[in-house]
Each structure stands twice: as structure tokens, then as C-alpha cells.
Coordinates of C-alpha atoms in Angstrom, one line a residue:
Chain A
M13 CA -48.4 3.0 -25.3
I14 CA -48.7 4.0 -21.7
T15 CA -46.6 1.0 -20.7
A16 CA -43.9 2.2 -23.4
I17 CA -44.0 5.7 -21.9
G18 CA -43.8 4.3 -18.4
S19 CA -41.0 2.0 -19.3
K20 CA -39.0 4.8 -20.9
T21 CA -39.6 7.1 -18.0
V22 CA -38.4 4.5 -15.4
S23 CA -35.2 3.8 -17.6
S24 CA -34.4 7.4 -18.0
V25 CA -34.9 8.0 -14.1
S26 CA -32.8 5.0 -13.4
A27 CA -30.0 6.3 -15.9
L28 CA -30.1 9.6 -13.9
G29 CA -29.5 7.8 -10.6
R30 CA -26.8 5.7 -12.1
I31 CA -25.0 8.8 -13.3
G32 CA -25.5 10.3 -10.0
I33 CA -24.0 7.6 -8.2
F34 CA -21.0 7.4 -10.6
S35 CA -20.4 11.1 -10.3
W36 CA -20.6 11.0 -6.3
Q37 CA -18.1 8.0 -6.6
M38 CA -15.7 10.1 -8.8
F39 CA -16.0 13.3 -6.4
R40 CA -15.1 10.9 -3.4
W41 CA -12.0 10.1 -5.0
L42 CA -11.2 13.4 -6.6
V43 CA -11.0 15.3 -3.4
P44 CA -8.2 13.1 -1.7
G45 CA -6.7 12.6 -5.2
L46 CA -5.9 16.2 -5.6
F47 CA -3.3 16.0 -2.8
Q48 CA -1.7 12.9 -4.3
W49 CA 1.2 13.1 -6.7
R50 CA 0.0 9.7 -8.5
T51 CA -3.0 11.5 -9.6
W52 CA -1.4 14.2 -11.4
T53 CA 1.2 11.6 -12.8
R54 CA -1.7 9.7 -14.4
A55 CA -3.4 13.0 -15.6
M56 CA -0.3 14.4 -17.4
P57 CA -0.6 12.4 -20.5
L58 CA -4.3 13.1 -20.7
F59 CA -3.6 17.0 -20.3
Y60 CA -1.6 16.4 -23.6
E61 CA -4.3 14.4 -25.2
V62 CA -7.1 16.8 -24.3
G63 CA -5.2 20.1 -24.5
N64 CA -2.5 20.0 -27.1
R65 CA -4.2 17.7 -29.6
T66 CA -7.5 19.5 -29.4
L67 CA -5.9 23.1 -29.7
P68 CA -5.6 23.0 -33.6
V69 CA -9.3 22.4 -34.0
I70 CA -10.3 25.0 -31.5
L71 CA -8.1 27.6 -33.1
I72 CA -9.7 27.0 -36.4
T73 CA -13.2 27.0 -35.0
G74 CA -12.6 30.2 -33.0
T75 CA -11.0 31.9 -36.2
F76 CA -13.7 31.1 -38.7
V77 CA -16.6 31.9 -36.1
G78 CA -15.0 35.4 -35.5
L79 CA -14.6 35.7 -39.3
V80 CA -18.2 34.9 -40.1
L81 CA -19.5 37.0 -37.2
A82 CA -17.5 40.1 -38.5
I83 CA -18.7 39.6 -42.1
Q84 CA -22.4 39.2 -41.2
S85 CA -22.5 42.1 -38.8
Y86 CA -20.6 44.8 -40.5
D87 CA -23.2 45.9 -43.0
Q88 CA -25.8 46.3 -40.5
L89 CA -23.7 47.9 -38.1
R90 CA -22.4 50.4 -40.8
A91 CA -26.0 51.0 -41.7
A92 CA -26.7 52.1 -38.2
G93 CA -23.5 54.0 -37.9
F94 CA -21.9 51.5 -35.3
E95 CA -19.3 49.9 -37.5
D96 CA -16.5 51.0 -35.1
R97 CA -18.1 48.9 -32.3
M98 CA -18.1 45.8 -34.4
G99 CA -15.5 44.3 -31.9
V100 CA -18.1 44.5 -29.1
L101 CA -20.5 42.2 -31.0
V102 CA -17.8 39.8 -32.0
T103 CA -15.7 39.7 -28.7
L104 CA -19.0 39.8 -26.3
S105 CA -20.6 36.9 -28.2
L106 CA -17.6 34.9 -28.2
V107 CA -16.7 35.5 -24.6
K108 CA -20.1 34.9 -23.2
E109 CA -21.5 32.4 -25.3
L110 CA -19.9 31.0 -28.5
G111 CA -16.3 30.4 -27.2
P112 CA -17.5 28.2 -24.3
V113 CA -20.1 26.5 -26.2
L114 CA -18.2 25.8 -29.5
A115 CA -15.0 24.8 -27.5
G116 CA -17.3 22.6 -25.4
I117 CA -18.8 20.9 -28.6
M118 CA -15.3 20.4 -30.1
V119 CA -14.1 18.8 -26.7
A120 CA -17.2 16.6 -26.7
G121 CA -16.5 15.5 -30.1
R122 CA -12.9 15.0 -30.1
V123 CA -12.1 14.0 -26.7
G124 CA -15.4 12.8 -25.2
G125 CA -15.9 10.4 -28.1
A126 CA -12.4 9.1 -27.7
L127 CA -12.7 8.7 -23.9
T128 CA -15.9 6.6 -24.3
A129 CA -14.2 4.4 -26.9
E130 CA -11.2 4.1 -24.7
L131 CA -13.0 3.1 -21.6
G132 CA -15.7 1.1 -23.5
T133 CA -13.1 -1.1 -25.2
M134 CA -11.4 -1.5 -21.9
R135 CA -14.8 -2.7 -20.4
V136 CA -15.3 -5.1 -23.3
T137 CA -11.8 -6.5 -23.0
E138 CA -12.3 -6.9 -19.2
Q139 CA -9.5 -4.4 -18.3
I140 CA -11.9 -2.5 -16.2
S141 CA -12.7 -5.9 -14.3
A142 CA -8.8 -6.6 -14.2
L143 CA -8.4 -3.4 -12.2
R144 CA -11.0 -4.1 -9.7
V145 CA -9.5 -7.7 -9.3
M146 CA -6.1 -6.1 -8.6
G147 CA -7.7 -4.2 -5.7
T148 CA -7.5 -0.9 -7.4
D149 CA -10.7 1.3 -8.0
P150 CA -11.2 1.9 -11.7
I151 CA -13.0 5.2 -11.1
R152 CA -10.1 6.4 -9.2
Q153 CA -7.6 5.1 -11.7
L154 CA -9.4 5.9 -15.0
V155 CA -12.2 8.5 -14.4
V156 CA -10.5 11.0 -11.9
P157 CA -7.4 11.8 -14.3
R158 CA -9.8 12.3 -17.2
F159 CA -12.2 14.5 -15.3
L160 CA -9.3 16.6 -14.1
A161 CA -7.9 16.9 -17.7
C162 CA -11.2 17.9 -19.3
L163 CA -12.2 20.3 -16.2
L164 CA -9.0 22.2 -16.3
L165 CA -8.4 22.3 -20.1
T166 CA -11.7 23.1 -21.4
P167 CA -11.3 26.6 -20.0
L168 CA -7.9 27.1 -21.5
L169 CA -9.1 25.9 -24.9
T170 CA -12.2 28.2 -24.4
F171 CA -9.8 31.1 -23.8
F172 CA -7.9 30.3 -27.1
C173 CA -11.1 30.1 -29.1
D174 CA -12.1 33.5 -27.7
L175 CA -8.7 35.0 -28.7
C176 CA -8.7 33.6 -32.1
G177 CA -12.2 34.7 -32.7
S178 CA -11.6 38.3 -31.5
L179 CA -8.3 38.5 -33.6
A180 CA -10.4 37.2 -36.6
G181 CA -12.9 40.1 -36.0
W182 CA -10.2 42.6 -35.7
F183 CA -8.6 41.4 -39.2
I184 CA -12.2 41.9 -40.9
A185 CA -12.8 45.2 -39.2
V186 CA -9.4 46.7 -39.6
V187 CA -7.6 45.2 -42.3
L188 CA -10.5 44.7 -44.7
K189 CA -13.0 47.3 -43.7
G190 CA -10.8 50.1 -42.5
I191 CA -12.3 50.6 -39.0
P192 CA -9.4 52.2 -36.8
S193 CA -7.8 49.5 -34.8
Q194 CA -7.7 52.1 -31.6
A195 CA -11.5 52.4 -31.8
Y196 CA -12.0 48.6 -32.2
W197 CA -10.1 47.7 -29.1
Y198 CA -11.5 50.8 -27.2
Y199 CA -15.1 49.7 -27.4
V200 CA -14.1 46.1 -26.6
A201 CA -12.4 47.1 -23.5
D202 CA -15.3 49.2 -22.5
A203 CA -17.9 46.7 -23.3
V204 CA -16.3 43.3 -22.1
E205 CA -16.3 43.2 -18.3
T206 CA -14.8 40.9 -15.8
W207 CA -18.2 39.4 -15.2
D208 CA -18.7 38.5 -18.8
V209 CA -15.2 36.8 -18.9
S210 CA -16.0 35.0 -15.6
V211 CA -19.3 33.8 -16.8
G212 CA -17.8 32.3 -19.8
F213 CA -15.0 30.7 -17.8
G214 CA -17.4 29.2 -15.5
K215 CA -19.4 27.8 -18.2
S216 CA -16.5 26.1 -19.8
I217 CA -15.6 24.6 -16.4
V218 CA -19.2 23.2 -16.1
F219 CA -19.0 22.0 -19.7
G220 CA -15.5 20.3 -19.4
G221 CA -16.4 18.4 -16.2
G222 CA -20.1 17.4 -17.6
I223 CA -18.3 16.2 -20.8
A224 CA -15.7 13.9 -18.8
L225 CA -18.5 12.4 -16.5
I226 CA -20.8 11.7 -19.6
A227 CA -17.9 10.2 -21.6
C228 CA -16.5 8.0 -18.8
Y229 CA -20.0 6.9 -17.6
K230 CA -21.0 5.9 -21.2
G231 CA -17.7 4.0 -21.6
F232 CA -17.8 2.4 -18.3
F233 CA -21.5 0.9 -18.8
C234 CA -21.3 0.2 -22.6
R235 CA -22.9 -2.9 -24.1
T236 CA -20.5 -5.5 -24.9
G237 CA -19.2 -6.0 -28.7
A238 CA -18.0 -3.5 -31.2
E239 CA -21.6 -2.3 -31.7
G240 CA -22.0 -1.6 -28.0
V241 CA -18.8 0.7 -28.1
G242 CA -19.9 2.5 -31.2
R243 CA -23.4 3.1 -29.8
A244 CA -21.9 4.5 -26.6
C245 CA -19.6 6.7 -28.4
T246 CA -22.5 8.3 -30.4
E247 CA -24.6 8.5 -27.1
S248 CA -21.9 10.1 -25.3
F249 CA -21.7 12.9 -27.8
V250 CA -25.3 13.5 -28.1
A251 CA -25.8 13.6 -24.4
S252 CA -22.7 15.8 -24.0
F253 CA -24.1 18.2 -26.8
I254 CA -27.5 18.4 -25.2
M255 CA -25.9 18.9 -21.7
I256 CA -23.9 21.8 -23.0
L257 CA -26.9 23.6 -24.7
V258 CA -29.2 23.1 -21.8
T259 CA -26.7 24.2 -19.0
D260 CA -25.7 27.0 -21.3
F261 CA -29.4 28.3 -21.3
F262 CA -29.7 28.0 -17.5
I263 CA -26.3 29.5 -16.7
G264 CA -26.9 32.3 -19.2
T265 CA -30.4 33.0 -17.7
L266 CA -29.1 32.9 -14.1
F267 CA -26.2 35.1 -14.6
T268 CA -28.1 37.6 -16.8
G269 CA -30.8 38.1 -14.2
L270 CA -28.2 38.3 -11.3
Y271 CA -26.1 40.9 -13.4
V272 CA -29.2 43.1 -14.0
G273 CA -30.3 42.5 -10.3
I274 CA -26.7 43.8 -9.2
Y275 CA -25.7 46.3 -11.6
G276 CA -28.8 47.3 -13.6
F277 CA -29.2 47.0 -17.3
K278 CA -26.2 48.1 -19.3
S279 CA -26.5 49.5 -22.9
L280 CA -23.8 48.6 -25.3
V281 CA -24.7 51.3 -27.8
Chain B
M15 CA -29.1 -35.1 -8.4
Q16 CA -27.1 -32.3 -6.4
P17 CA -23.8 -34.2 -5.6
E18 CA -22.0 -34.3 -2.3
T19 CA -19.5 -31.6 -2.3
T20 CA -17.1 -33.0 0.1
T21 CA -15.6 -36.5 -0.4
E22 CA -14.8 -38.8 2.4
S23 CA -11.1 -39.7 2.4
S24 CA -8.9 -41.7 4.6
K25 CA -6.7 -38.8 5.4
T26 CA -7.9 -35.4 6.7
P27 CA -9.2 -33.3 3.7
P28 CA -7.7 -30.0 3.0
K29 CA -9.5 -27.0 4.6
E30 CA -12.0 -25.4 2.3
I31 CA -10.7 -21.8 1.6
I32 CA -13.7 -20.7 -0.6
R33 CA -17.3 -21.7 0.0
L34 CA -20.3 -20.8 -2.0
V35 CA -23.9 -21.7 -0.2
D36 CA -27.1 -21.9 -2.1
V37 CA -26.0 -19.4 -4.7
H38 CA -28.5 -18.1 -7.2
K39 CA -27.8 -15.9 -10.0
H40 CA -30.5 -14.2 -12.2
F41 CA -29.8 -11.8 -15.1
G42 CA -33.2 -10.5 -15.7
D43 CA -35.2 -13.6 -16.4
L44 CA -32.2 -15.8 -17.2
V45 CA -31.3 -18.1 -14.5
V46 CA -27.6 -18.7 -14.6
L47 CA -26.8 -20.3 -11.2
D48 CA -29.6 -22.0 -9.6
G49 CA -28.7 -22.7 -5.8
I50 CA -25.2 -24.2 -6.0
T51 CA -23.2 -25.1 -2.9
V52 CA -19.7 -26.0 -3.1
G53 CA -16.5 -25.7 -0.9
L54 CA -13.1 -25.4 -2.7
R55 CA -10.1 -27.0 -0.9
A56 CA -6.8 -25.1 -0.1
G57 CA -4.0 -26.2 -2.2
Q58 CA -6.0 -28.2 -4.7
T59 CA -6.7 -27.5 -8.6
T60 CA -10.4 -27.7 -9.1
V61 CA -11.7 -27.5 -12.5
I62 CA -15.2 -26.3 -13.3
I63 CA -16.3 -27.8 -16.7
G64 CA -19.5 -27.3 -18.6
E65 CA -21.1 -26.3 -21.8
S66 CA -20.7 -22.6 -23.3
G67 CA -22.9 -20.3 -21.3
S68 CA -23.6 -22.4 -18.5
G69 CA -22.3 -20.1 -15.8
K70 CA -18.8 -21.1 -15.3
S71 CA -17.2 -17.8 -15.6
V72 CA -20.1 -16.3 -13.4
I73 CA -19.0 -18.7 -10.6
L74 CA -15.4 -17.3 -10.8
K75 CA -16.6 -13.8 -10.8
H76 CA -18.7 -14.5 -7.6
I77 CA -15.7 -15.7 -6.2
I78 CA -13.8 -12.6 -6.4
R79 CA -16.9 -10.6 -5.9
L80 CA -16.9 -8.9 -9.5
L81 CA -20.7 -10.3 -9.2
R82 CA -23.1 -10.6 -6.4
P83 CA -25.4 -13.4 -6.1
T84 CA -29.0 -12.9 -6.3
R85 CA -29.5 -15.1 -3.4
G86 CA -27.0 -17.0 -1.3
E87 CA -23.6 -16.5 0.5
V88 CA -19.9 -16.4 -0.8
H89 CA -17.4 -17.1 1.9
Y90 CA -13.5 -16.7 1.7
Q91 CA -11.9 -18.6 4.7
D92 CA -14.1 -17.6 7.4
Q93 CA -15.4 -14.3 6.1
R94 CA -18.6 -13.7 4.2
I95 CA -17.5 -11.6 1.1
D96 CA -20.7 -11.1 -0.9
L97 CA -22.1 -8.4 1.4
L98 CA -18.6 -6.5 1.8
P99 CA -18.5 -2.8 0.4
E100 CA -16.0 -2.4 -2.5
A101 CA -13.5 -0.7 -0.4
E102 CA -13.2 -3.6 2.1
L103 CA -12.7 -6.0 -0.7
A104 CA -9.3 -4.7 -1.8
P105 CA -7.0 -6.6 0.6
I106 CA -9.1 -9.7 0.1
R107 CA -8.8 -9.4 -3.7
A108 CA -4.9 -8.9 -3.3
R109 CA -4.8 -12.4 -2.2
F110 CA -6.2 -13.8 -5.5
G111 CA -4.8 -13.9 -9.0
F112 CA -7.3 -13.8 -11.9
L113 CA -6.4 -14.9 -15.6
F114 CA -9.1 -13.4 -17.7
Q115 CA -10.4 -15.3 -20.9
L116 CA -9.2 -12.4 -23.0
S117 CA -6.2 -11.9 -20.8
A118 CA -7.2 -8.2 -20.1
L119 CA -3.6 -6.9 -20.4
F120 CA -3.7 -3.1 -20.3
D121 CA -2.9 -2.1 -24.0
S122 CA -1.4 1.2 -23.0
M123 CA 1.1 -0.2 -21.0
T124 CA 4.2 -2.4 -21.8
V125 CA 4.5 -6.0 -20.7
G126 CA 6.6 -4.9 -17.8
Q127 CA 4.4 -2.1 -16.9
N128 CA 1.4 -4.5 -16.9
I129 CA 3.1 -6.9 -14.4
A130 CA 4.4 -3.9 -12.3
F131 CA 1.0 -2.4 -12.0
P132 CA -0.6 -4.4 -9.1
I133 CA 2.9 -4.3 -7.3
H134 CA 3.1 -0.7 -7.8
E135 CA -0.4 -0.1 -6.7
L136 CA -0.6 -2.3 -3.8
T137 CA 2.8 -2.4 -2.1
R138 CA 5.5 0.1 -1.2
R139 CA 8.4 -1.8 -2.9
S140 CA 11.2 0.5 -4.7
H141 CA 11.4 0.8 -8.3
S142 CA 14.5 -1.7 -8.5
E143 CA 12.6 -4.3 -6.4
I144 CA 9.6 -3.9 -8.7
E145 CA 11.9 -4.5 -11.8
E146 CA 13.3 -7.6 -10.1
D147 CA 9.8 -9.1 -9.3
V148 CA 8.7 -8.4 -12.9
K149 CA 11.8 -10.3 -14.3
R150 CA 11.0 -13.0 -11.9
K151 CA 7.6 -13.5 -12.6
L152 CA 8.4 -13.4 -16.3
A153 CA 11.0 -16.0 -16.0
L154 CA 8.5 -18.2 -14.2
V155 CA 6.2 -18.1 -17.4
G156 CA 9.1 -18.3 -19.7
L157 CA 9.0 -14.8 -21.2
D158 CA 11.9 -13.0 -19.5
G159 CA 13.3 -10.4 -21.9
T160 CA 9.8 -9.0 -23.2
Q161 CA 9.4 -6.4 -20.6
N162 CA 9.3 -3.6 -23.2
M163 CA 7.1 -5.3 -25.7
W164 CA 3.5 -3.9 -26.0
P165 CA 0.8 -6.5 -25.7
A166 CA -0.3 -5.9 -29.3
E167 CA 3.1 -7.4 -30.3
L168 CA 2.5 -10.6 -28.5
S169 CA 0.8 -13.9 -29.9
G170 CA -2.2 -15.3 -28.1
G171 CA -0.2 -17.8 -26.0
Q172 CA 2.2 -15.1 -25.0
M173 CA -0.5 -12.8 -23.9
K174 CA -2.1 -15.6 -21.7
R175 CA 1.3 -16.2 -20.2
V176 CA 2.0 -12.4 -19.5
A177 CA -1.6 -12.2 -17.9
L178 CA -0.7 -15.3 -15.8
A179 CA 2.7 -13.6 -14.6
R180 CA 0.5 -10.4 -13.7
A181 CA -2.0 -12.6 -12.0
I182 CA 0.9 -14.1 -9.6
A183 CA 2.7 -10.7 -9.4
L184 CA 1.6 -10.3 -5.8
D185 CA 2.2 -13.8 -4.8
P186 CA -1.5 -14.9 -4.4
E187 CA -2.9 -17.8 -2.5
I188 CA -5.6 -18.5 -5.0
I189 CA -5.4 -18.2 -8.8
L190 CA -8.7 -18.2 -10.7
Y191 CA -8.3 -19.0 -14.4
D192 CA -11.1 -18.3 -16.9
E193 CA -10.8 -20.5 -20.0
P194 CA -7.0 -20.5 -20.0
T195 CA -6.6 -22.6 -23.1
T196 CA -9.4 -21.1 -25.3
G197 CA -8.3 -20.0 -28.7
L198 CA -4.8 -21.6 -28.5
D199 CA -3.5 -24.4 -30.6
P200 CA -3.0 -27.6 -28.7
P201 CA 0.8 -27.3 -28.1
R202 CA 0.3 -23.8 -26.9
A203 CA -2.8 -24.9 -24.6
D204 CA -0.5 -27.5 -23.1
V205 CA 2.1 -24.8 -22.4
I206 CA -0.6 -23.1 -20.2
N207 CA -1.6 -26.5 -18.7
E208 CA 2.2 -27.1 -17.8
L209 CA 2.3 -23.6 -16.2
I210 CA -0.8 -24.2 -14.0
I211 CA 0.7 -27.5 -12.8
K212 CA 4.2 -25.6 -12.3
L213 CA 2.4 -22.8 -10.3
Q214 CA 0.5 -25.0 -8.1
R215 CA 3.7 -27.2 -7.4
E216 CA 6.1 -24.3 -6.8
L217 CA 3.9 -21.8 -5.3
G218 CA 1.4 -24.1 -3.5
V219 CA -1.6 -22.0 -4.6
T220 CA -5.2 -23.1 -4.7
S221 CA -6.3 -22.9 -8.2
V222 CA -9.7 -22.8 -9.9
V223 CA -9.9 -23.4 -13.5
V224 CA -13.0 -22.9 -15.7
T225 CA -12.7 -24.5 -18.9
H226 CA -14.6 -26.7 -21.6
D227 CA -11.4 -28.4 -22.6
M228 CA -11.3 -31.9 -21.4
A229 CA -7.7 -32.4 -22.1
S230 CA -6.8 -29.6 -19.9
A231 CA -9.3 -30.7 -17.3
G232 CA -7.8 -34.1 -17.2
K233 CA -4.3 -32.9 -16.9
V234 CA -4.4 -30.2 -14.3
S235 CA -7.2 -31.1 -12.0
D236 CA -7.2 -32.7 -8.6
R237 CA -11.1 -32.4 -8.7
V238 CA -13.7 -31.8 -11.3
L239 CA -17.0 -30.1 -10.9
M240 CA -19.5 -30.2 -13.9
L241 CA -22.0 -27.4 -14.1
Y242 CA -25.2 -28.1 -16.2
R243 CA -28.2 -25.7 -16.5
G244 CA -27.2 -23.8 -13.4
K245 CA -26.5 -26.9 -11.1
F246 CA -23.5 -29.1 -10.5
I247 CA -24.2 -32.5 -11.7
F248 CA -20.7 -34.0 -11.1
D249 CA -18.1 -33.8 -8.2
G250 CA -15.2 -36.1 -8.5
T251 CA -11.7 -36.8 -9.7
P252 CA -10.6 -36.6 -13.3
E253 CA -10.6 -40.5 -13.4
E254 CA -14.0 -40.7 -11.9
I255 CA -15.6 -38.2 -14.4
L256 CA -14.4 -40.7 -17.3
R257 CA -16.4 -43.7 -15.6
S258 CA -19.5 -41.7 -14.9
E259 CA -22.8 -43.3 -16.1
D260 CA -24.6 -39.8 -16.3
Q261 CA -25.6 -39.4 -20.0
R262 CA -25.1 -35.4 -19.5
V263 CA -21.6 -36.0 -18.3
R264 CA -20.7 -38.7 -20.8
C265 CA -21.9 -36.5 -23.7
F266 CA -19.7 -33.7 -22.5
V267 CA -16.7 -35.6 -22.0
E268 CA -17.0 -37.7 -25.1
G269 CA -17.8 -34.6 -27.1
H270 CA -21.3 -35.6 -28.3
C271 CA -24.3 -33.3 -28.4
Y272 CA -27.0 -33.4 -25.7
E273 CA -30.0 -35.6 -26.8
E274 CA -32.6 -32.7 -26.4
D275 CA -30.2 -30.6 -28.6
R276 CA -30.3 -33.2 -31.1
R277 CA -34.0 -33.3 -31.2
T278 CA -34.2 -29.5 -32.0
L279 CA -31.9 -30.0 -35.0

């Protein structure tokens, strides 16, 4: 048993080391690549793939989360006499937590899995080796554009998720429950600060970059055969999902502490 | 017995362009190459034969440094390449063409884009020059006009020929062929053999062919090496291998199973 634990620990630490080296190599190509037109021409089709094709699922997710939050909270807020502040609960939850996390999970599921499958198949069919043989670095060629696409478009998708959720909350509050629209938006504008939007935005950048690195790493080093590619896709999604939840906790804790340290506690009621 | 890796000849033998010295390769506990030493001569077609899984493709991947030896040295011309960092390998790799066993065409690119890719990446040629290059390379393998097709629309033989056109896109000095005829019917396999001969004749390239197809080996080779359990057990001409007395060589050439394998059945 001790041997099994030791072996598992060693393999986990080795995997962390490998992903660290992989990330370092990617960043070494990323910085000069930002100033090369070729990097952006490679990234353009991926922007479409990551952004445009993920947008519908993000819009649906954001809308229904906003609807559910509003429906679930209305009775409790009404009992406490705070129903006109329902927008605060819905919008703040979305902007700070649910928007980045749900958009991240959607990107990990729809885009991360596809990236791992694509790169895994390229590895299995020796296309990645072919790139190396032709004197081209496959990390520069394949990983940098995918990283850029996820890094830049996850925050945009998060913005749309937040927007749809807030509008869905407004629909329940104003159209169905009769809360004045002016009051709804007044309290939202009062409670949601630039700080909250920035924290949510920052989280989505971290999630987007992390998803791309995990997905590309899993594809690059997947085992041979159809089973290897399938397993890599599953591992990619699970690892991205865990990364999102764990980093969300740490970023949330860090920035909540910072906010209280700088501005003091702010009551929303 | 480890054979001599250089043969005596009345005329001066061609210069060795690639040299592997005491190369060992282990994957975990599995020993794939067990201390091979060989020099490959410029302008010749060397065929490496051996049973499946004997490490033939591993040798090719060492030559182009897709793999590093566990122990030993790999030299290209006078330069030791097994220790070079990846960044310094790019100009050396540009002198090689590699035909992969599965063709390894980029399936997100058309045939034309596949062949244009290395030219576009490693040279400063204009768009029209690249188009002209692509046309010429495709004509060389008999597939001009397929520029706008996708790899998925090609037959197995056509894919190999397109992959070959891509391998010669940068006019390499050395072409490495990994199982070029595997999976093809005999007439299509012979088209590939004819192409290997044509490229060697017209471009004067050095070729290293890994195969277990004896018909192909006999047709294209100037020199045959046989790999068995991690070591070379034969080094000679295609005529000499047919006269070999070594039982292991005879089994392979005549297509019989090895005695030790027969005993396990």
C-alpha cells in the first residue's frame, strides 16, 4: 500500500513538473508570437471556434441560471421585505462567481474536450511529429493560438453569461413579480462595483488560460489509440473542472480579504 | 555476430552522412536497440528490414532526433545531434524529408496547403513561387491537379504520394521512409518503390527505407541491413541477403516463422 501511495505521489509530482515545463515552453513562444501577424492568422479560426460556436450554450446557461436564482430567492427576499433588491443577489452572484465558473465549465466541456481530441488525434496519427520534422515547433504552431483563443474569449463569453443572467433575473422580478424596473437596476448599480466586475473578469482569464493549457497538454501527451484519445478527453475535462473550482476558491478568498482590508466590510442590505 | 558496417570496395566508398555509434534505446524495461553502430552513406538507398516491433522505426526517429538514445551517439555529417537542443535542430531537420507510416498529412489542410506548409514556414518564397513549387512536387509524384483536395478524399496510395511530395518540398538531402508500402496493394506499393528510385536518381538524395516488404527492399536498395532483437545481424547488398546462411535472415527473407516462435505455438 505504501508503495502504491509512493508511486502515485511520484507520478502526480512528475505530471505537475511536465505541465510546468509545457506551460513554460508555451509562454516562451507566446511573448514574441504576440507581435507576429502569423500567430494571429493561426488564431483567427480558433476565435470563431471558441467564441462563436460556444456562445449559444453560454447564453442558454446564463439565462437559465438567472431565472432559477430569481425564482428561488424571490419568496425569501419578499418575506424579509427586500424583494426590490433581488437584482443585487442575481447580478452579484453571476458577476463574481457563477458567470466565470459556469462559462469556464462550458468552455472546458465544449472547447477543452475538442482541443484535446484534436491534438490527441494529431499525436496518434504522427502529425505532431511531422511538424517537428519540418523544423516547426508544435507548441508555437498549435498551442499558442489555442491558448490565445481561450484566454481572450472566455472573459467575453463570461460577459455574455452575466448579461443574460441579469436580464433573466430582471424578467422574473419585473415582468412576472411586478418589482419596479427602476428599483431593480438602482440597487444593482449601487451594489455591483468595478471591483466585483474586475474580480470576475480576472477569474475568467485565469480559467480560460488554464483550460487551454490543460486541454493542449492532455492532447499532446495522450496515449496511442482511440482509447488513449478518449481517456485524454475525459481527463482533460475533469482536470479543468477541478482547476476551475480550486482556483475560484483561492482567488475568491484572496480578493475578498483584499477588499475588506482596503475598503472595509460593505453590507448589501 | 555484429557485422562490419563498412564494406571494402575497389572504388572509394561514398562519405558517411549519418552515423549511429553504440546506440541503445530502452523504453522502461524494454530494450529496443541494444548498442547498434552503423554509418549510412551519401547518395545510397539503405533499407533496414526486420520483424514488426524490432525497432526499425525507432532508428529512423533517432536519425531525425524525434527520439534521443538512452546511450550512444548520433551524428549528422560531422555534427553530433543527439545532444542538440530542439531550437538548434530546426536547420538540420530542414535537410531531411520524412515519409511517415501513416502519412501524417494535416487533415485540416488541403493537399496543396500540406505541401506548401514547410516551404511557407521555413523559406521567404512568395505566394506564387510556393504555388509553383507545390505544382512541381505534385507533378513529380504524379498527382498534379489534386491541390484543392482534402486528405480524407485521397486513397491510401495517394496519401503516401502526397506525403512524399511534402517530404521533398524543401529539396532535402536525405529522405527517411517509414514503412512506405505498408497497407498498399502490390501495384500501388510498386508505384511507391518506383518513386523512391526516381527521387534517388533525379534528386541524388540519400534514402533510408524501413520496411518488412522484401519485394520493396530488393527493388530499391543499394544496401540492406537487418535488425533482429535490437542488433544488426546482416549488412550487405540485396543479392547477398538472398544467399545468406544465417537462419534468422533466411526465415525473414523466405517468410518462415523463427524456430523459437514455432516452439511457442
